[in-house]
Coordinates of C-alpha atoms in Angstrom, one line a residue:
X666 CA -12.9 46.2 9.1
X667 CA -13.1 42.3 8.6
X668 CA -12.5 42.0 12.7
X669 CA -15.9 44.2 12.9
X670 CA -17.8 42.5 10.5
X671 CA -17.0 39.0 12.0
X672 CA -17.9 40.3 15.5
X673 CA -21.3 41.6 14.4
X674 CA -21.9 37.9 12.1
X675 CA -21.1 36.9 15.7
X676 CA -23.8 38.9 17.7
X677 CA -26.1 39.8 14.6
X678 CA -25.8 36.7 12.3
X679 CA -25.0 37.5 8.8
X680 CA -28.4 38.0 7.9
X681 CA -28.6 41.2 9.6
X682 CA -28.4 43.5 7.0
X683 CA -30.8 41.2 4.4
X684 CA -34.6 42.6 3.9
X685 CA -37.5 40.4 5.0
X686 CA -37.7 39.6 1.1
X687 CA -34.2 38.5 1.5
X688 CA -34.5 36.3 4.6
X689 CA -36.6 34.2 2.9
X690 CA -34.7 32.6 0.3
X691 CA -31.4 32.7 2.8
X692 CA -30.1 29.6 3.5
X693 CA -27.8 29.6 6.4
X694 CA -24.5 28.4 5.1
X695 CA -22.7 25.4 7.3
X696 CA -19.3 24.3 7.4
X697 CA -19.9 21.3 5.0
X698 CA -21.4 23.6 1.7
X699 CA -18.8 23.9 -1.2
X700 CA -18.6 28.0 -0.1
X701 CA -16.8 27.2 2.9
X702 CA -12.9 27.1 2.9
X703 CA -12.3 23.5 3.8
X704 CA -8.0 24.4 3.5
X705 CA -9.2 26.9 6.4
X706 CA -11.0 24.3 8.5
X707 CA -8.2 21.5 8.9
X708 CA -5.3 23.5 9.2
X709 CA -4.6 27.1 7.3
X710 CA -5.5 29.1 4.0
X711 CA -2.4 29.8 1.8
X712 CA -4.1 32.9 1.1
X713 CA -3.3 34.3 4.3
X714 CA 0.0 33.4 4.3
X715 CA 1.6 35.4 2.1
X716 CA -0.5 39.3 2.0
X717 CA 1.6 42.1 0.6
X718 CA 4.3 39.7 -0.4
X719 CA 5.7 38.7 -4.0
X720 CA 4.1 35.6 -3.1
X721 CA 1.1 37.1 -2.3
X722 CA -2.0 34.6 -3.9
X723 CA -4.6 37.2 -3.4
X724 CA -7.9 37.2 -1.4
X725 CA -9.4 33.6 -1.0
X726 CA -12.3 32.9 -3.0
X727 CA -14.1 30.8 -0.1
X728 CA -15.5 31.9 2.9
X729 CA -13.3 32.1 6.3
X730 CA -15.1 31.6 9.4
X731 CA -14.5 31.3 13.1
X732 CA -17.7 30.0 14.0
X733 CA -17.8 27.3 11.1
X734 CA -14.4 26.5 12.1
X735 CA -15.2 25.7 15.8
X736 CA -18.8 24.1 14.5
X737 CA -16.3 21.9 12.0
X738 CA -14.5 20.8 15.4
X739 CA -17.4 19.9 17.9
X740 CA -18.9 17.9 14.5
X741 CA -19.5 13.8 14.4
X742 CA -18.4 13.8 11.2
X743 CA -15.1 15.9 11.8
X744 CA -13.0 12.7 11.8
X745 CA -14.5 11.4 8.4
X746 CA -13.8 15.1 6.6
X747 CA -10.7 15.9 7.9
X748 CA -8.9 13.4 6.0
X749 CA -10.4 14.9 2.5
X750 CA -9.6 18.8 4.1
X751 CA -5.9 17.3 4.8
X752 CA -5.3 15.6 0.9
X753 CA -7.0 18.9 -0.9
X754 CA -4.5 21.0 1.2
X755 CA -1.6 18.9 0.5
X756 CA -2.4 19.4 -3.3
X757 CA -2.2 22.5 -3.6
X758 CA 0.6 23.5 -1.4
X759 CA 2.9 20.9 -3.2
X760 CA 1.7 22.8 -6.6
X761 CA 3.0 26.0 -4.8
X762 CA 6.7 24.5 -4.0
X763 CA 6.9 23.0 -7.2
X764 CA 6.4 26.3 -8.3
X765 CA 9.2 28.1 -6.1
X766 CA 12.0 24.4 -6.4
X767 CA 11.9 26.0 -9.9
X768 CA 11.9 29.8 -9.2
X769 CA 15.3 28.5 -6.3
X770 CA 16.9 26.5 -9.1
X771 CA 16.7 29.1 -11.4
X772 CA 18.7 31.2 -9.0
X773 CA 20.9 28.8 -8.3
X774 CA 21.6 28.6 -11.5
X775 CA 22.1 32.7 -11.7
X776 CA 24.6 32.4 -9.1
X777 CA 26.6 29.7 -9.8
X778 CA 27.2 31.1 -13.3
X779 CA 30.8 32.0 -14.3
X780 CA 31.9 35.6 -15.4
X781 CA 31.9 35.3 -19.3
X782 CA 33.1 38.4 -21.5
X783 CA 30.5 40.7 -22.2
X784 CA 30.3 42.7 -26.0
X785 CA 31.5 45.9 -26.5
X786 CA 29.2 48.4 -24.9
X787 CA 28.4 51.2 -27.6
X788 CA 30.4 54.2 -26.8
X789 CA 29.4 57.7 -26.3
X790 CA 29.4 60.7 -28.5
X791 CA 32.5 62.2 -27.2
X792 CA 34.1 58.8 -26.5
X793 CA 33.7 58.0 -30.1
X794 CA 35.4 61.6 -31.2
X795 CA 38.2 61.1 -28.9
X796 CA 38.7 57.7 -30.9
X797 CA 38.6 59.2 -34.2
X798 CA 41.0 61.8 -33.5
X799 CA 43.6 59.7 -31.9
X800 CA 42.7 56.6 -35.0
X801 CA 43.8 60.0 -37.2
X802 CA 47.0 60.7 -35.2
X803 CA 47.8 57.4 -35.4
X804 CA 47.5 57.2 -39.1
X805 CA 48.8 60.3 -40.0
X806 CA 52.5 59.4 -37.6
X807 CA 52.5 56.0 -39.5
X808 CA 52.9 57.6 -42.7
X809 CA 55.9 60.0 -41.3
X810 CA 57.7 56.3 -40.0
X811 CA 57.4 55.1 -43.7
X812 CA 58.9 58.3 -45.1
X813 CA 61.5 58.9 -42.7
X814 CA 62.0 55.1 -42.9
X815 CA 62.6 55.3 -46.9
X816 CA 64.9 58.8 -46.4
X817 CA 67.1 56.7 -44.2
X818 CA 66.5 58.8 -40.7
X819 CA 66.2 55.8 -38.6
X820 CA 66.4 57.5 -35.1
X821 CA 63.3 60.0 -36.3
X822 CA 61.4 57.3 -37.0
X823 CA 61.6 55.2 -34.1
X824 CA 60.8 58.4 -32.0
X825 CA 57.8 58.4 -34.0
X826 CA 56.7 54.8 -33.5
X827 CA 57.1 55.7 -29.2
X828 CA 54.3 58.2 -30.3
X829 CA 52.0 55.5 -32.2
X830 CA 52.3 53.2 -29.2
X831 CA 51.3 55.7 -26.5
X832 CA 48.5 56.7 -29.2
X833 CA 47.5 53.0 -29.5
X834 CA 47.4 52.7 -25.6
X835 CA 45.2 55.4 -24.7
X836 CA 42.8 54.1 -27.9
X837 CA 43.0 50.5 -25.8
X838 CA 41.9 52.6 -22.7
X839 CA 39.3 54.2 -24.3
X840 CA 37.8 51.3 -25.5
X841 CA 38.1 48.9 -22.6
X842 CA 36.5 51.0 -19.6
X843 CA 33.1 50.2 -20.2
X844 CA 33.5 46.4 -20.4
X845 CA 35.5 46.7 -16.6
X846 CA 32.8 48.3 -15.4
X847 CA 30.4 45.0 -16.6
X848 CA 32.9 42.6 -14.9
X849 CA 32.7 44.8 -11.4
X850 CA 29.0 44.7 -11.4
X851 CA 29.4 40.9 -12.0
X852 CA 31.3 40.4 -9.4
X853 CA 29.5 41.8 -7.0
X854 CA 26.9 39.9 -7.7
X855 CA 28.8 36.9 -6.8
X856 CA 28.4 37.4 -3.7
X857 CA 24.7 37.1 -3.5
X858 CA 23.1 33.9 -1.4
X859 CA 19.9 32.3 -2.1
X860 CA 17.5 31.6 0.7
X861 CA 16.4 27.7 -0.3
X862 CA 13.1 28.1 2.1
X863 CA 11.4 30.8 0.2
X864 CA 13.4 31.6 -2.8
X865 CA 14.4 35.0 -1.9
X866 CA 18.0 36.8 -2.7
X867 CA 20.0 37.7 0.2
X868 CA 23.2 39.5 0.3
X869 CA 26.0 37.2 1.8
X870 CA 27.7 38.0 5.2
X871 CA 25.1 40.8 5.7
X872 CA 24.1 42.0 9.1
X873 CA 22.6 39.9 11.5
X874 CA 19.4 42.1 12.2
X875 CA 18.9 42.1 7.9
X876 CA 19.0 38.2 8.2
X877 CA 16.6 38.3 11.6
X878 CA 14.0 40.4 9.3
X879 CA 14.4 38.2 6.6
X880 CA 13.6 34.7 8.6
X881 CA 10.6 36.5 10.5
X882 CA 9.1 38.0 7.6
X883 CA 6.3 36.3 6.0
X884 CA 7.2 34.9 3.0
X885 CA 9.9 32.8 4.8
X886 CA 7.6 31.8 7.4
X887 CA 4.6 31.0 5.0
X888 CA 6.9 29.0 3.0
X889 CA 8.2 27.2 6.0
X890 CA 4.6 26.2 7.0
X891 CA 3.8 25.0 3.8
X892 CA 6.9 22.7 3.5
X893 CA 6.4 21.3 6.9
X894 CA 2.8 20.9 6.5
X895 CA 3.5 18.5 3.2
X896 CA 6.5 16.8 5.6
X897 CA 4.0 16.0 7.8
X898 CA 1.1 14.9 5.9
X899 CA 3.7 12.5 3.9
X900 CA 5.2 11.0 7.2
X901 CA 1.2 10.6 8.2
X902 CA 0.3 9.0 4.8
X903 CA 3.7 6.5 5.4
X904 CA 2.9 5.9 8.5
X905 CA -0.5 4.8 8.0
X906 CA -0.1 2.9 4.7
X907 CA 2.5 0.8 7.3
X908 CA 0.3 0.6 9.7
X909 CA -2.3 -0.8 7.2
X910 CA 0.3 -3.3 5.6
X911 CA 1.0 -5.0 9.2
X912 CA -2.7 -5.4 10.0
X913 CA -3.0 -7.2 6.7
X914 CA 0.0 -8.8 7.8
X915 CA -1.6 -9.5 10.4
X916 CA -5.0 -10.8 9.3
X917 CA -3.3 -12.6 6.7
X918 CA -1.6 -15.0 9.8
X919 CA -4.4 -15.2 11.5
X920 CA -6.5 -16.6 8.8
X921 CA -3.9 -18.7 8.1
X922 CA -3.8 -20.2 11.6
X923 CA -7.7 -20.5 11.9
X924 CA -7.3 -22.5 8.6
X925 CA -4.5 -24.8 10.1
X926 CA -6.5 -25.1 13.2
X927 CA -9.4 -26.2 11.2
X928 CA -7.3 -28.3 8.9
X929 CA -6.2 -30.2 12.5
X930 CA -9.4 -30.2 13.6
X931 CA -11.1 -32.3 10.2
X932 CA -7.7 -34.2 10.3
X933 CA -8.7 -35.0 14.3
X934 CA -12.5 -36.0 13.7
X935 CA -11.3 -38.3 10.7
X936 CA -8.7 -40.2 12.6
X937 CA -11.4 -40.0 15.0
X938 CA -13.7 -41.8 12.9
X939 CA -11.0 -44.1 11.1
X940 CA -10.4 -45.7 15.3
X941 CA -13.9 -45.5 15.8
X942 CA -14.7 -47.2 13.0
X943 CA -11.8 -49.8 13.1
X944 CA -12.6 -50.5 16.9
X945 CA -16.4 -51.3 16.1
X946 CA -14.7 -53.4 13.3
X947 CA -12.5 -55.4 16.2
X948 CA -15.7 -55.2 18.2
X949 CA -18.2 -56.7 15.7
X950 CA -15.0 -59.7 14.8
X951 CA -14.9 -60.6 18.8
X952 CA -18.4 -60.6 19.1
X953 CA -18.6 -63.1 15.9
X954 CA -15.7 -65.1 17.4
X955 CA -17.7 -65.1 20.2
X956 CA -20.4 -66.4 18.8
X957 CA -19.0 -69.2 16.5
X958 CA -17.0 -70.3 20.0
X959 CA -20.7 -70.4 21.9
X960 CA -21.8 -72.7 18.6
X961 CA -18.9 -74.8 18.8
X962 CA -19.2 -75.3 22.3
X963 CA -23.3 -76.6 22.5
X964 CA -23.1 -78.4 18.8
X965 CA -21.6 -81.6 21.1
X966 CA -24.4 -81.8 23.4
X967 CA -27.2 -82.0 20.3
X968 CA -25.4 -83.8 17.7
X969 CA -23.7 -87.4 17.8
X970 CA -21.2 -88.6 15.5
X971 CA -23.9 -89.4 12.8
X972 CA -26.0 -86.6 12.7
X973 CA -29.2 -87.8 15.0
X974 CA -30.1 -86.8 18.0
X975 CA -29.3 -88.4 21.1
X976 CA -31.8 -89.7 23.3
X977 CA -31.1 -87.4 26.2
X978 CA -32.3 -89.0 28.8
X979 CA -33.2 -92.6 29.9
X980 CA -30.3 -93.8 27.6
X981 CA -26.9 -95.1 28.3
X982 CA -23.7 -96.2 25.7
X983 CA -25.3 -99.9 25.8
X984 CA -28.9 -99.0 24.2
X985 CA -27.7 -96.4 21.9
X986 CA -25.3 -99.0 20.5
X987 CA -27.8 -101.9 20.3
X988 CA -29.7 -99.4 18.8
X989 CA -27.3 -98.6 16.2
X990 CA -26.6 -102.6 15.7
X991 CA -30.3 -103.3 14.6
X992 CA -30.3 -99.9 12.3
X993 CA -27.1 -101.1 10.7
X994 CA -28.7 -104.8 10.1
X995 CA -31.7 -103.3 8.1
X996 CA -30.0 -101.1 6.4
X997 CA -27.7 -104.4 5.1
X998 CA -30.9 -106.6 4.5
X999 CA -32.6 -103.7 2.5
X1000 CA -29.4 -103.3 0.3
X1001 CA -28.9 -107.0 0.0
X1002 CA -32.8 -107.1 -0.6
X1003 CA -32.4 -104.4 -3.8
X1004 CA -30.0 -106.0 -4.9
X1005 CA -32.1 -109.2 -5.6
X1006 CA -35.2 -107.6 -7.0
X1007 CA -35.4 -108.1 -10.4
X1008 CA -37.0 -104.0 -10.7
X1009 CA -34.6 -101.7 -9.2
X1010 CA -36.4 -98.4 -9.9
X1011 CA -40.2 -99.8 -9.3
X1012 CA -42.3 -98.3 -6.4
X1013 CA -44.1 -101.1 -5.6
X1014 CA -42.4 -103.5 -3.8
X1015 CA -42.1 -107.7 -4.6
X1016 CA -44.4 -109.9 -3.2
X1017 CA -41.9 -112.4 -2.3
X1018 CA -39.4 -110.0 -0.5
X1019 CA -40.1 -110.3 2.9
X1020 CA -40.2 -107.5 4.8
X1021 CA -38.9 -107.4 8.2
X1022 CA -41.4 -105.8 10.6
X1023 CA -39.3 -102.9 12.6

């Protein structure tokens, strides 16, 4: 019936069977709306997994779709939902083996129990009349030991106690069959085995085809889907949270160089600047050497001893010393000359100190 119904959705749409009415508040549903079985779309719905089983988790509430599914594939954004589909699945299959790592050690438990001595099963009506009579007997051949005991007939007696004993054993008999039969059953349940895929009880040794039936049927394979699916998922999750590690490994190093290649490169400009700076330095002392040398060379030629200017040209040795011969003689007479004046510090100089015309 479903297989019909999906092929006319297919051929029809599912709005086939809606009135005109209908039709127009319908709103086609798409893979991405919350009615849509997203544990369907990535991989597999439990629900399926485990019809007319003891595990069976009953119809899913959310819609199942071939069409979706394959519209879910051929989408852009498959890649960005499928992660979300994958950790939503994850969840709730590991909520389903908690569930059965406790229903398995429960049974494990069952098994690996030892046989402890079960209470005294009630016994039957005629069991319990048969008991009476012979607890009578018993009684009644006690009190002939003690009087045949007292009247001295000792060989009486002890055929008597023969009689008690055999009484007292088939009263043992009588009251220990039912707790034999307990320990039998128990021990046949020994040799039960536990399947630890699925949780299911298996009888040990048993025929080969019983244990081919058992693997193939689907509450072991179910099981086995849903443990491998979280295996995977986990080695994916491990395998990309290493993957993500090394890349930040990796980023981390290559930050790190670019900021010891920029560290070089500030260190390079500055000794950079500290030479450029130190040879402008050496360039601006030469230059000033230079300079003061250039000074000291043409200070000679303009200067004499004395501080005047030569005459340059038209003068030799001879004139320039004559020269300084006269200069020298004034320069006595107008010391001598002070000397004699009777004002030292007037401006005005003395009528009667002749002044030699130059």
């Amino acid at each position: 019936m479903d297989a019909q119904r999906a092929l006319l959705d297919e051929l029809m749409g599912a709005a086939r069977n809606l009135t005109e009415e209908e039709k127009k508040g319908y709103k086609e549903v798409t893979w991405d709306d919350k009615e849509v079985c997203g544990f369907y779309m990535v991989r597999f719905c439990p629900h399926d997994l485990f019809v007319n089983t003891r595990s069976d988790l009953g119809p899913c509430p959310r819609i199942h779709d071939q069409k979706l599914k394959e519209s879910f594939e051929k989408s852009p954004r498959h890649d960005s939902y499928v992660p979300r589909f994958e950790a939503e699945l994850a969840q709730f299959c590991e909520k389903l083996v908690m569930d059965l790592d406790r229903r398995v050690r429960r049974g494990r438990e069952r098994l690996a129990q030892e046989v402890e001595a079960a209470p005294p099963a009630p016994l039957s009506l005629e069991k319990s009349e048969q008991l009476s009579v012979l607890e009578e007997k018993i009684k009644n051949l006690l009190e002939q030991v003690e009087a045949l005991g007292e009247a001295g007939k000792v060989d009486e007696a002890e055929a008597l106690m023969r009689k008690v004993e055999m009484l007292n054993a088939e009263k043992t008999v009588l009251t220990q069959q039912p707790q034999n039969d307990k320990v039998l059953m128990l021990a046949q349940e020994k040799k039960m085995a536990l399947c630890e895929t699925c949780g299911s009880f298996l009888v040990a040794n048993d025929a080969a085809e019983r244990t081919q039936s058992h693997v193939t049927g689907k509450q072991h394979i179910g099981y086995g889907m849903v443990r491998d699916f979280i295996t995977e998922y986990k080695e994916a999750k491990e395998k990309a949270r290493e993957e993500e590690r090394l890349k930040r490994e990796k980023e981390a190093e290559e930050r790190r160089k670019q900021r010891e290649k920029e560290s070089e490169s500030r260190s390079r400009r500055a000794d950079s600047g500290d030479r450029d700076r130190t040879r402008d330095r050496d360039r601006d002392r030469e230059r000033d050497r230079y300079r003061e040398r250039e000074r000291d060379r043409e200070r000679p030629r303009e200067w004499n001893g004395r501080g005047y200017r030569d005459g340059g040209r038209g003068t030799d040795w001879r004139h320039s010393n004559s020269r300084d011969g006269r200069d020298g003689g004034r320069d006595r007479y107008r010391d001598r000359s002070r000397s004699r004046s009777p004002v030292r510090h007037s401006h005005r100089r003395s009528p009667q100190s002749p002044v030699r015309p130059y």
